[in-house]
Short mmCIF file of C-alpha atoms in Angstrom, two decimals:
data_model
loop_
_atom_site.label_atom_id
_atom_site.label_comp_id
_atom_site.label_asym_id
_atom_site.label_seq_id
_atom_site.Cartn_x
_atom_site.Cartn_y
_atom_site.Cartn_z
CA UNK A 1 -21.67 -5.76 19.77
CA UNK A 2 -20.53 -2.16 19.75
CA UNK A 3 -16.93 -3.03 20.43
CA UNK A 4 -16.98 -5.78 17.79
CA UNK A 5 -18.39 -3.38 15.19
CA UNK A 6 -15.77 -0.81 16.07
CA UNK A 7 -12.96 -3.32 15.66
CA UNK A 8 -14.33 -4.33 12.26
CA UNK A 9 -13.59 -0.79 11.02
CA UNK A 10 -16.48 -0.71 8.51
CA UNK A 11 -14.65 -3.15 6.25
CA UNK A 12 -17.71 -3.62 4.01
CA UNK A 13 -19.47 -0.30 4.50
CA UNK A 14 -18.90 3.46 4.63
CA UNK A 15 -16.99 5.14 7.43
CA UNK A 16 -19.48 7.54 9.09
CA UNK A 17 -18.61 11.23 9.10
CA UNK A 18 -18.63 11.12 12.90
CA UNK A 19 -15.66 8.73 12.88
CA UNK A 20 -13.39 10.76 10.57
CA UNK A 21 -9.99 11.75 11.99
CA UNK A 22 -7.71 14.82 12.00
CA UNK A 23 -5.37 14.79 9.03
CA UNK A 24 -2.12 15.09 11.00
CA UNK A 25 -2.58 11.80 12.85
CA UNK A 26 -3.21 10.03 9.53
CA UNK A 27 -0.18 11.83 8.07
CA UNK A 28 1.91 10.22 10.81
CA UNK A 29 0.61 6.84 9.66
CA UNK A 30 1.36 7.71 6.03
CA UNK A 31 4.89 8.76 6.93
CA UNK A 32 5.31 5.55 8.91
CA UNK A 33 4.08 3.55 5.91
CA UNK A 34 6.67 5.20 3.64
CA UNK A 35 9.57 5.54 6.10
CA UNK A 36 10.06 1.88 6.89
CA UNK A 37 13.10 -0.36 6.77
CA UNK A 38 12.15 -1.31 3.21
CA UNK A 39 12.73 2.32 2.24
CA UNK A 40 16.27 2.08 3.58
CA UNK A 41 16.62 -1.09 1.51
CA UNK A 42 15.36 0.75 -1.59
CA UNK A 43 17.65 3.71 -0.91
CA UNK A 44 20.62 1.39 -0.43
CA UNK A 45 19.75 -0.43 -3.68
CA UNK A 46 19.68 2.85 -5.59
CA UNK A 47 22.80 4.10 -3.81
CA UNK A 48 24.70 0.96 -4.71
CA UNK A 49 23.84 1.31 -8.39
CA UNK A 50 23.52 5.09 -8.87
CA UNK A 51 25.30 8.34 -8.07
CA UNK A 52 23.71 10.53 -5.41
CA UNK A 53 22.16 13.12 -7.74
CA UNK A 54 20.79 10.51 -10.12
CA UNK A 55 19.27 8.70 -7.15
CA UNK A 56 17.78 11.99 -5.88
CA UNK A 57 16.20 12.57 -9.31
CA UNK A 58 14.79 9.03 -9.31
CA UNK A 59 13.27 9.61 -5.87
CA UNK A 60 11.82 12.94 -7.04
CA UNK A 61 10.19 11.50 -10.16
CA UNK A 62 8.96 8.38 -8.39
CA UNK A 63 7.56 10.43 -5.50
CA UNK A 64 5.64 12.72 -7.86
CA UNK A 65 4.03 9.70 -9.50
CA UNK A 66 3.09 8.21 -6.15
CA UNK A 67 1.74 11.46 -4.70
CA UNK A 68 -0.45 12.14 -7.73
CA UNK A 69 -1.89 8.61 -7.63
CA UNK A 70 -2.35 8.72 -3.85
CA UNK A 71 -4.06 12.11 -3.92
CA UNK A 72 -6.49 11.31 -6.73
CA UNK A 73 -7.39 7.82 -5.53
CA UNK A 74 -7.35 9.04 -1.93
CA UNK A 75 -9.86 11.78 -2.64
CA UNK A 76 -12.24 9.19 -4.07
CA UNK A 77 -11.87 7.13 -0.90
CA UNK A 78 -12.34 10.20 1.31
CA UNK A 79 -15.53 11.25 -0.45
CA UNK A 80 -17.11 7.80 -0.40
CA UNK A 81 -15.69 6.52 2.91
CA UNK A 82 -14.99 3.06 1.48
CA UNK A 83 -11.96 0.80 1.41
CA UNK A 84 -10.32 0.24 -1.98
CA UNK A 85 -11.60 -3.13 -3.15
CA UNK A 86 -15.16 -2.38 -1.99
CA UNK A 87 -15.07 0.98 -3.78
CA UNK A 88 -13.98 -0.79 -6.97
CA UNK A 89 -17.49 -2.26 -7.32
CA UNK A 90 -18.77 1.17 -8.37
CA UNK A 91 -15.62 2.55 -9.99
CA UNK A 92 -15.51 0.42 -13.09
CA UNK A 93 -14.89 -3.12 -11.88
CA UNK A 94 -18.29 -4.42 -10.82
CA UNK A 95 -18.77 -7.21 -8.31
CA UNK A 96 -16.56 -9.83 -9.99
CA UNK A 97 -13.85 -7.34 -10.93
CA UNK A 98 -13.73 -5.89 -7.41
CA UNK A 99 -13.44 -9.38 -5.94
CA UNK A 100 -10.40 -9.95 -8.18
CA UNK A 101 -8.98 -6.60 -7.05
CA UNK A 102 -9.49 -7.62 -3.43
CA UNK A 103 -7.85 -10.99 -4.02
CA UNK A 104 -4.89 -9.40 -5.80
CA UNK A 105 -4.43 -6.90 -2.96
CA UNK A 106 -4.70 -9.64 -0.36
CA UNK A 107 -2.07 -11.84 -2.00
CA UNK A 108 0.32 -9.00 -2.78
CA UNK A 109 0.26 -7.41 0.66
CA UNK A 110 0.66 -10.74 2.38
CA UNK A 111 3.80 -11.02 0.24
CA UNK A 112 4.95 -7.61 1.50
CA UNK A 113 4.06 -8.67 5.02
CA UNK A 114 6.35 -11.67 4.62
CA UNK A 115 9.17 -9.57 3.16
CA UNK A 116 9.04 -7.06 6.02
CA UNK A 117 8.84 -9.80 8.63
CA UNK A 118 11.89 -11.51 7.13
CA UNK A 119 13.89 -8.25 7.12
CA UNK A 120 13.07 -7.70 10.77
CA UNK A 121 13.92 -11.31 11.58
CA UNK A 122 17.38 -10.81 10.05
CA UNK A 123 17.81 -7.71 12.20
CA UNK A 124 16.82 -9.63 15.31
CA UNK A 125 19.21 -12.42 14.40
CA UNK A 126 22.01 -9.83 14.02
CA UNK A 127 21.04 -8.32 17.37
CA UNK A 128 20.96 -11.64 19.19
CA UNK A 129 22.82 -14.19 17.05
CA UNK A 130 22.06 -17.81 17.78
CA UNK A 131 19.29 -17.12 20.31
CA UNK A 132 16.57 -18.26 17.92
CA UNK A 133 16.63 -19.37 14.27
CA UNK A 134 15.63 -16.71 11.73
CA UNK A 135 12.48 -18.59 10.76
CA UNK A 136 11.25 -18.50 14.35
CA UNK A 137 11.97 -14.76 14.60
CA UNK A 138 9.84 -14.38 11.44
CA UNK A 139 6.93 -16.15 13.08
CA UNK A 140 7.21 -14.19 16.33
CA UNK A 141 7.48 -10.82 14.60
CA UNK A 142 4.52 -11.58 12.32
CA UNK A 143 2.34 -12.62 15.23
CA UNK A 144 3.17 -9.46 17.19
CA UNK A 145 2.06 -7.33 14.23
CA UNK A 146 -1.09 -9.43 13.92
CA UNK A 147 -1.95 -8.78 17.56
CA UNK A 148 -1.69 -5.02 16.95
CA UNK A 149 -3.78 -5.02 13.75
CA UNK A 150 -6.57 -6.92 15.49
CA UNK A 151 -7.38 -3.61 17.23
CA UNK A 152 -7.93 -1.89 13.88
CA UNK A 153 -7.28 1.69 12.84
CA UNK A 154 -7.13 2.98 16.41
CA UNK A 155 -4.49 0.47 17.46
CA UNK A 156 -2.44 1.25 14.37
CA UNK A 157 -2.62 4.98 15.11
CA UNK A 158 -1.27 4.37 18.61
CA UNK A 159 1.53 2.26 17.14
CA UNK A 160 2.43 5.02 14.68
CA UNK A 161 2.58 7.61 17.44
CA UNK A 162 5.22 5.49 19.18
CA UNK A 163 7.23 3.97 16.33
CA UNK A 164 7.51 6.93 13.94
CA UNK A 165 9.43 9.16 16.40
CA UNK A 166 11.67 6.21 17.31
CA UNK A 167 12.42 5.55 13.66
CA UNK A 168 13.31 9.23 13.15
CA UNK A 169 15.81 8.83 15.99
CA UNK A 170 17.29 5.88 14.11
CA UNK A 171 17.65 7.92 10.92
CA UNK A 172 19.36 10.80 12.68
CA UNK A 173 21.63 8.52 14.66
CA UNK A 174 22.65 6.39 11.67
CA UNK A 175 23.45 9.41 9.52
CA UNK A 176 25.48 11.17 12.21
CA UNK A 177 27.41 8.10 13.37
CA UNK A 178 28.25 6.76 9.91
CA UNK A 179 28.55 9.88 7.78
CA UNK A 180 30.64 11.74 10.35
CA UNK A 181 33.46 9.39 9.35
CA UNK A 182 33.26 10.48 5.70
CA UNK A 183 33.31 13.63 3.66
CA UNK A 184 29.76 14.48 2.61
CA UNK A 185 31.08 16.13 -0.55
CA UNK A 186 32.89 12.96 -1.55
CA UNK A 187 29.85 10.76 -0.89
CA UNK A 188 27.66 13.00 -3.02
CA UNK A 189 30.12 13.14 -5.91
CA UNK A 190 31.60 9.63 -5.90
CA UNK A 191 30.70 6.89 -8.35
CA UNK A 192 28.23 4.26 -7.12
CA UNK A 193 29.82 1.21 -5.47
CA UNK A 194 28.13 -1.07 -8.00
CA UNK A 195 29.98 0.55 -10.89
CA UNK A 196 33.03 -1.60 -10.14
CA UNK A 197 31.05 -4.77 -10.89
CA UNK A 198 28.78 -3.33 -13.59
CA UNK A 199 25.72 -3.32 -11.29
CA UNK A 200 24.42 0.13 -12.16
CA UNK A 201 20.94 1.58 -12.60
CA UNK A 202 19.62 4.31 -14.90
CA UNK A 203 17.40 7.15 -13.67
CA UNK A 204 14.40 5.54 -15.38
CA UNK A 205 15.09 2.19 -13.75
CA UNK A 206 15.49 3.90 -10.38
CA UNK A 207 12.26 5.84 -10.85
CA UNK A 208 10.49 2.60 -11.70
CA UNK A 209 11.78 0.99 -8.51
CA UNK A 210 10.68 3.98 -6.41
CA UNK A 211 7.20 4.10 -7.95
CA UNK A 212 6.85 0.32 -8.10
CA UNK A 213 8.02 -0.13 -4.54
CA UNK A 214 5.02 1.72 -3.11
CA UNK A 215 2.54 1.38 -5.97
CA UNK A 216 0.32 -1.01 -4.03
CA UNK A 217 0.30 1.48 -1.16
CA UNK A 218 -0.83 4.12 -3.64
CA UNK A 219 -3.59 1.92 -5.06
CA UNK A 220 -4.95 1.01 -1.63
CA UNK A 221 -4.72 4.56 -0.28
CA UNK A 222 -8.51 4.70 0.10
CA UNK A 223 -8.12 2.22 2.98
CA UNK A 224 -6.47 5.09 4.84
CA UNK A 225 -8.11 8.21 3.40
CA UNK A 226 -11.65 6.96 4.03
CA UNK A 227 -11.00 8.27 7.55
CA UNK A 228 -10.14 11.79 6.30
CA UNK A 229 -12.54 14.71 6.65
CA UNK A 230 -11.81 16.58 3.39
CA UNK A 231 -9.96 16.39 0.07
CA UNK A 232 -7.55 19.04 1.32
CA UNK A 233 -6.63 16.80 4.23
CA UNK A 234 -5.82 14.00 1.79
CA UNK A 235 -3.44 16.25 -0.15
CA UNK A 236 -1.76 17.62 2.98
CA UNK A 237 -1.09 14.26 4.58
CA UNK A 238 0.11 12.73 1.29
CA UNK A 239 2.54 15.48 0.37
CA UNK A 240 3.92 15.67 3.91
CA UNK A 241 4.17 11.95 4.56
CA UNK A 242 5.47 10.80 1.17
CA UNK A 243 7.92 13.66 0.63
CA UNK A 244 9.53 13.29 4.05
CA UNK A 245 9.52 9.51 3.84
CA UNK A 246 10.90 9.12 0.33
CA UNK A 247 13.57 11.82 0.52
CA UNK A 248 14.45 11.62 4.20
CA UNK A 249 14.75 7.86 4.49
CA UNK A 250 15.52 7.04 0.86
CA UNK A 251 18.40 9.48 0.41
CA UNK A 252 19.80 8.50 3.79
CA UNK A 253 19.93 4.95 2.46
CA UNK A 254 21.73 6.20 -0.67
CA UNK A 255 24.40 7.98 1.38
CA UNK A 256 24.84 5.04 3.71
CA UNK A 257 25.29 2.69 0.74
CA UNK A 258 28.00 4.99 -0.62
CA UNK A 259 29.68 5.22 2.76
CA UNK A 260 29.60 1.48 3.46
CA UNK A 261 30.12 0.40 -0.16
CA UNK A 262 27.27 -2.07 0.21
CA UNK A 263 23.60 -2.44 -0.64
CA UNK A 264 22.95 -4.65 2.39
CA UNK A 265 20.78 -2.43 4.56
CA UNK A 266 20.95 -4.69 7.62
CA UNK A 267 24.75 -4.59 7.55
CA UNK A 268 24.69 -0.81 7.03
CA UNK A 269 22.38 -0.18 9.96
CA UNK A 270 24.31 -2.60 12.18
CA UNK A 271 27.61 -0.87 11.46
CA UNK A 272 26.02 2.55 11.91
CA UNK A 273 24.09 2.41 15.15
CA UNK A 274 24.67 -0.98 16.71
CA UNK A 275 22.29 -2.87 18.96
CA UNK A 276 20.00 -0.05 20.03
CA UNK A 277 19.55 0.92 16.39
CA UNK A 278 18.42 -2.58 15.52
CA UNK A 279 15.72 -2.39 18.18
CA UNK A 280 14.48 0.86 16.64
CA UNK A 281 14.67 -0.67 13.14
CA UNK A 282 12.22 -3.31 14.32
CA UNK A 283 9.77 -0.70 15.59
CA UNK A 284 10.07 1.14 12.28
CA UNK A 285 9.25 -2.01 10.35
CA UNK A 286 6.19 -2.59 12.52
CA UNK A 287 4.66 0.58 11.11
CA UNK A 288 4.51 -0.56 7.51
CA UNK A 289 3.73 -4.18 8.23
CA UNK A 290 0.57 -3.32 10.14
CA UNK A 291 -0.80 -1.63 6.99
CA UNK A 292 0.23 -4.57 4.84
CA UNK A 293 -1.79 -6.91 7.02
CA UNK A 294 -4.69 -4.48 7.53
CA UNK A 295 -5.28 -3.83 3.82
CA UNK A 296 -4.67 -7.46 2.92
CA UNK A 297 -7.48 -8.41 5.31
CA UNK A 298 -9.81 -5.77 3.84
CA UNK A 299 -9.14 -7.09 0.35
CA UNK A 300 -9.95 -10.62 1.44
CA UNK A 301 -13.15 -9.43 3.16
CA UNK A 302 -14.40 -7.99 -0.12
CA UNK A 303 -13.40 -11.10 -2.08
CA UNK A 304 -15.26 -13.44 0.28
CA UNK A 305 -18.27 -11.12 0.42
CA UNK A 306 -18.68 -11.01 -3.35
CA UNK A 307 -17.65 -14.58 -4.13
CA UNK A 308 -19.29 -16.50 -1.30
CA UNK A 309 -21.93 -14.00 -0.12
CA UNK A 310 -20.50 -14.01 3.38
CA UNK A 311 -19.46 -11.02 5.50
CA UNK A 312 -16.49 -12.21 7.56
CA UNK A 313 -15.46 -10.43 10.77
CA UNK A 314 -12.33 -8.36 10.15
CA UNK A 315 -10.66 -9.42 13.39
CA UNK A 316 -10.82 -13.16 12.65
CA UNK A 317 -9.74 -12.56 9.06
CA UNK A 318 -6.77 -10.54 10.29
CA UNK A 319 -5.65 -13.37 12.57
CA UNK A 320 -5.81 -15.93 9.78
CA UNK A 321 -3.98 -13.69 7.30
CA UNK A 322 -1.36 -12.81 9.91
CA UNK A 323 -0.57 -16.45 10.54
CA UNK A 324 -0.33 -17.13 6.78
CA UNK A 325 1.96 -14.14 6.24
CA UNK A 326 4.18 -15.14 9.13
CA UNK A 327 4.61 -18.62 7.67
CA UNK A 328 5.49 -17.10 4.28
CA UNK A 329 8.18 -15.05 5.99
CA UNK A 330 9.56 -18.14 7.71
CA UNK A 331 9.92 -20.05 4.42
CA UNK A 332 12.06 -17.30 2.86
CA UNK A 333 9.93 -15.04 0.66
CA UNK A 334 12.53 -12.26 1.06
CA UNK A 335 14.60 -13.82 -1.72
CA UNK A 336 11.93 -12.74 -4.23
CA UNK A 337 12.13 -9.04 -3.32
CA UNK A 338 13.28 -7.58 -6.66
CA UNK A 339 11.07 -9.73 -8.96
CA UNK A 340 8.16 -8.93 -6.65
CA UNK A 341 8.68 -5.19 -7.17
CA UNK A 342 8.84 -5.62 -10.94
CA UNK A 343 5.62 -7.63 -10.96
CA UNK A 344 3.78 -5.08 -8.82
CA UNK A 345 4.87 -2.19 -11.03
CA UNK A 346 2.89 -3.72 -13.90
CA UNK A 347 -0.11 -5.41 -12.27
CA UNK A 348 -1.48 -2.71 -9.98
CA UNK A 349 -1.31 0.72 -11.69
CA UNK A 350 -4.18 -0.15 -14.08
CA UNK A 351 -6.47 -0.51 -11.07
CA UNK A 352 -5.92 3.15 -10.18
CA UNK A 353 -6.18 4.25 -13.81
CA UNK A 354 -9.56 2.58 -14.26
CA UNK A 355 -10.95 3.84 -10.94
CA UNK A 356 -9.90 7.42 -11.64
CA UNK A 357 -11.20 7.39 -15.22
CA UNK A 358 -14.57 5.99 -14.12
CA UNK A 359 -15.05 8.29 -11.14
CA UNK A 360 -13.93 11.58 -12.68
CA UNK A 361 -14.46 11.16 -16.44
CA UNK A 362 -16.83 8.37 -17.52
CA UNK A 363 -19.04 8.52 -14.39
CA UNK A 364 -21.13 5.49 -15.34
CA UNK A 365 -21.86 4.56 -11.71
CA UNK A 366 -20.96 7.76 -9.89
CA UNK A 367 -24.60 8.91 -9.57
CA UNK A 368 -25.31 5.71 -7.61
CA UNK A 369 -22.47 6.56 -5.21
CA UNK A 370 -23.62 10.14 -4.76
CA UNK A 371 -27.25 9.22 -4.18
CA UNK A 372 -26.41 6.73 -1.42
CA UNK A 373 -23.60 8.77 0.15
CA UNK A 374 -26.00 11.23 1.76
CA UNK A 375 -27.71 8.33 3.58
CA UNK A 376 -24.42 6.77 4.68
CA UNK A 377 -25.15 3.45 2.98
CA UNK A 378 -23.87 1.59 -0.06
CA UNK A 379 -25.59 1.96 -3.44
CA UNK A 380 -28.53 -0.46 -3.70
CA UNK A 381 -26.88 -2.43 -6.49
CA UNK A 382 -23.61 -2.91 -8.36
CA UNK A 383 -22.95 -4.37 -11.81
CA UNK A 384 -22.20 -8.07 -11.66
CA UNK A 385 -19.36 -7.88 -14.19
CA UNK A 386 -17.98 -5.20 -16.53
CA UNK A 387 -16.27 -7.08 -19.39
CA UNK A 388 -14.59 -4.00 -20.88
CA UNK A 389 -12.85 -3.30 -17.56
CA UNK A 390 -11.41 -6.79 -17.27
CA UNK A 391 -10.03 -6.60 -20.80
CA UNK A 392 -8.52 -3.16 -20.23
CA UNK A 393 -6.99 -4.26 -16.93
CA UNK A 394 -5.40 -7.34 -18.51
CA UNK A 395 -4.09 -5.49 -21.58
CA UNK A 396 -2.64 -2.62 -19.54
CA UNK A 397 -0.97 -4.97 -17.05
CA UNK A 398 0.59 -7.01 -19.85
CA UNK A 399 1.89 -3.90 -21.58
CA UNK A 400 3.32 -2.62 -18.30
CA UNK A 401 5.03 -5.95 -17.68
CA UNK A 402 6.48 -6.68 -21.12
CA UNK A 403 7.15 -3.19 -22.51
CA UNK A 404 10.36 -2.22 -20.77
CA UNK A 405 11.01 1.22 -22.23
CA UNK A 406 10.17 4.23 -20.09
CA UNK A 407 8.66 3.61 -16.65
CA UNK A 408 6.40 0.52 -16.79
CA UNK A 409 4.18 1.53 -13.86
CA UNK A 410 3.38 4.91 -15.43
CA UNK A 411 2.84 3.31 -18.83
CA UNK A 412 0.36 0.81 -17.42
CA UNK A 413 -1.52 3.45 -15.40
CA UNK A 414 -1.86 5.97 -18.23
CA UNK A 415 -2.78 3.29 -20.77
CA UNK A 416 -5.57 1.92 -18.59
CA UNK A 417 -6.96 5.40 -18.01
CA UNK A 418 -6.95 6.23 -21.72
CA UNK A 419 -8.44 2.90 -22.77
CA UNK A 420 -11.21 3.07 -20.17
CA UNK A 421 -12.06 6.65 -21.11
CA UNK A 422 -12.25 5.73 -24.80
CA UNK A 423 -14.35 2.67 -24.02
CA UNK A 424 -16.65 4.80 -21.87
CA UNK A 425 -17.14 7.42 -24.57
CA UNK A 426 -17.83 4.66 -27.09
CA UNK A 427 -20.53 3.15 -24.87
CA UNK A 428 -18.58 -0.06 -24.26
CA UNK A 429 -18.49 0.25 -20.47
CA UNK A 430 -21.58 -1.69 -19.50
CA UNK A 431 -22.43 -3.96 -16.62
CA UNK A 432 -23.77 -7.45 -17.19
CA UNK A 433 -26.05 -8.69 -14.44
CA UNK A 434 -26.72 -6.99 -11.12
CA UNK A 435 -25.58 -7.56 -7.55
CA UNK A 436 -28.04 -6.22 -4.99
CA UNK A 437 -26.71 -4.73 -1.75
CA UNK A 438 -28.45 -5.68 1.47
CA UNK A 439 -27.90 -2.58 3.62
CA UNK A 440 -30.27 -3.89 6.27
CA UNK A 441 -28.18 -6.86 7.34
CA UNK A 442 -25.48 -5.74 9.81
CA UNK A 443 -22.52 -8.05 10.29
CA UNK A 444 -20.01 -6.03 12.26
CA UNK A 445 -21.24 -3.00 10.36
CA UNK A 446 -20.90 -4.80 7.02
CA UNK A 447 -23.77 -5.09 4.53
CA UNK A 448 -24.13 -8.30 2.61
CA UNK A 449 -24.38 -8.74 -1.14
CA UNK A 450 -27.14 -10.56 -2.96
CA UNK A 451 -26.53 -11.43 -6.60
CA UNK A 452 -29.38 -11.36 -9.08
CA UNK A 453 -28.74 -11.78 -12.81
CA UNK A 454 -30.77 -9.41 -14.95
CA UNK A 455 -31.03 -9.22 -18.71
#
């Protein structure tokens, strides 16, 4: 029982203070989450359509947005010791809203899981052409990641300790081997390769891609920071991990795109470091895909708990989600990469805006969190549904999706925060019905939820 509870990683409860970790180890995981092959892909995309300094500015602005969101949402997760979708029950969304948040996170991150698996499968196919079809590489890679995530946060920490240094070797090797054949001054000053075909990006578009590319990671940052010991640790690991990841890996991708005249990251890496580099690329991709699967499983746990009143074991849920994500990779989800980013940039920022506004400004349910925190349990009850929140979430997401001026992800986030604050001050943020928490029923460390409508 003890080992099973440990593997379940408190998916539907608070992480005890005794199980909190040193910030540097978590910073390694954060860096690994940011500095993945997808970041090379993003850097190459920006490098193909932008000059170096414009791309650097886009990375700077996008990184600031991400770090602010990660720090603020992460501090909430650190204080309460809860994963994101569970925490949403008492940060504005209520039981039904948090189940929708969990479902949205689960679907989105399974999509990312498929994208990353497909990228790695292409790398494997380039490394060993004709050995296996790409779809089979997708399945094999996805199942390997699934086997790692079954062991929870501890297994993922061990993976980060191995793969992050290897990926840094890849970055150094690729830059030295490829850029040594070019003048750095020329690469920095030359026009983007996409200018010849009219495929250029503005700074605002680039910033939107940077922020949108990791916005789900920012929203779900409580999944990681619930293991931190203090708010200061959250800030340190975020600034270190995101800054090094975005600028180190992203700008390397920009330079490589300029040098190779292509936005195809697999081709760039292949030409830069050859077969050994591809092996290291795969290990680098492992480090973001484990978090995609891990948080996707946590989101599904919360959805099933609130919708069907069942507390699923995290390990079994991880296996099922891993198989589903691997199949999605095999059927070619990678082709939807750019539209997927655009969709995420609008749908997810309002979640963070509402959670932050509720926790730090409106504080409708914060006393419940604080009262139960000292006992290490969940609040005794959560609102069944908060209608104002669902309306604000929908309106903000639609505005972020259809209003194209500025940076849509920032627009959606700020709008949701303002609307929720105004609704809170006007007394419109109210819960309808009540969902009772059964803290006495342990299922792998996970309390169950009992719903009781009250009037």
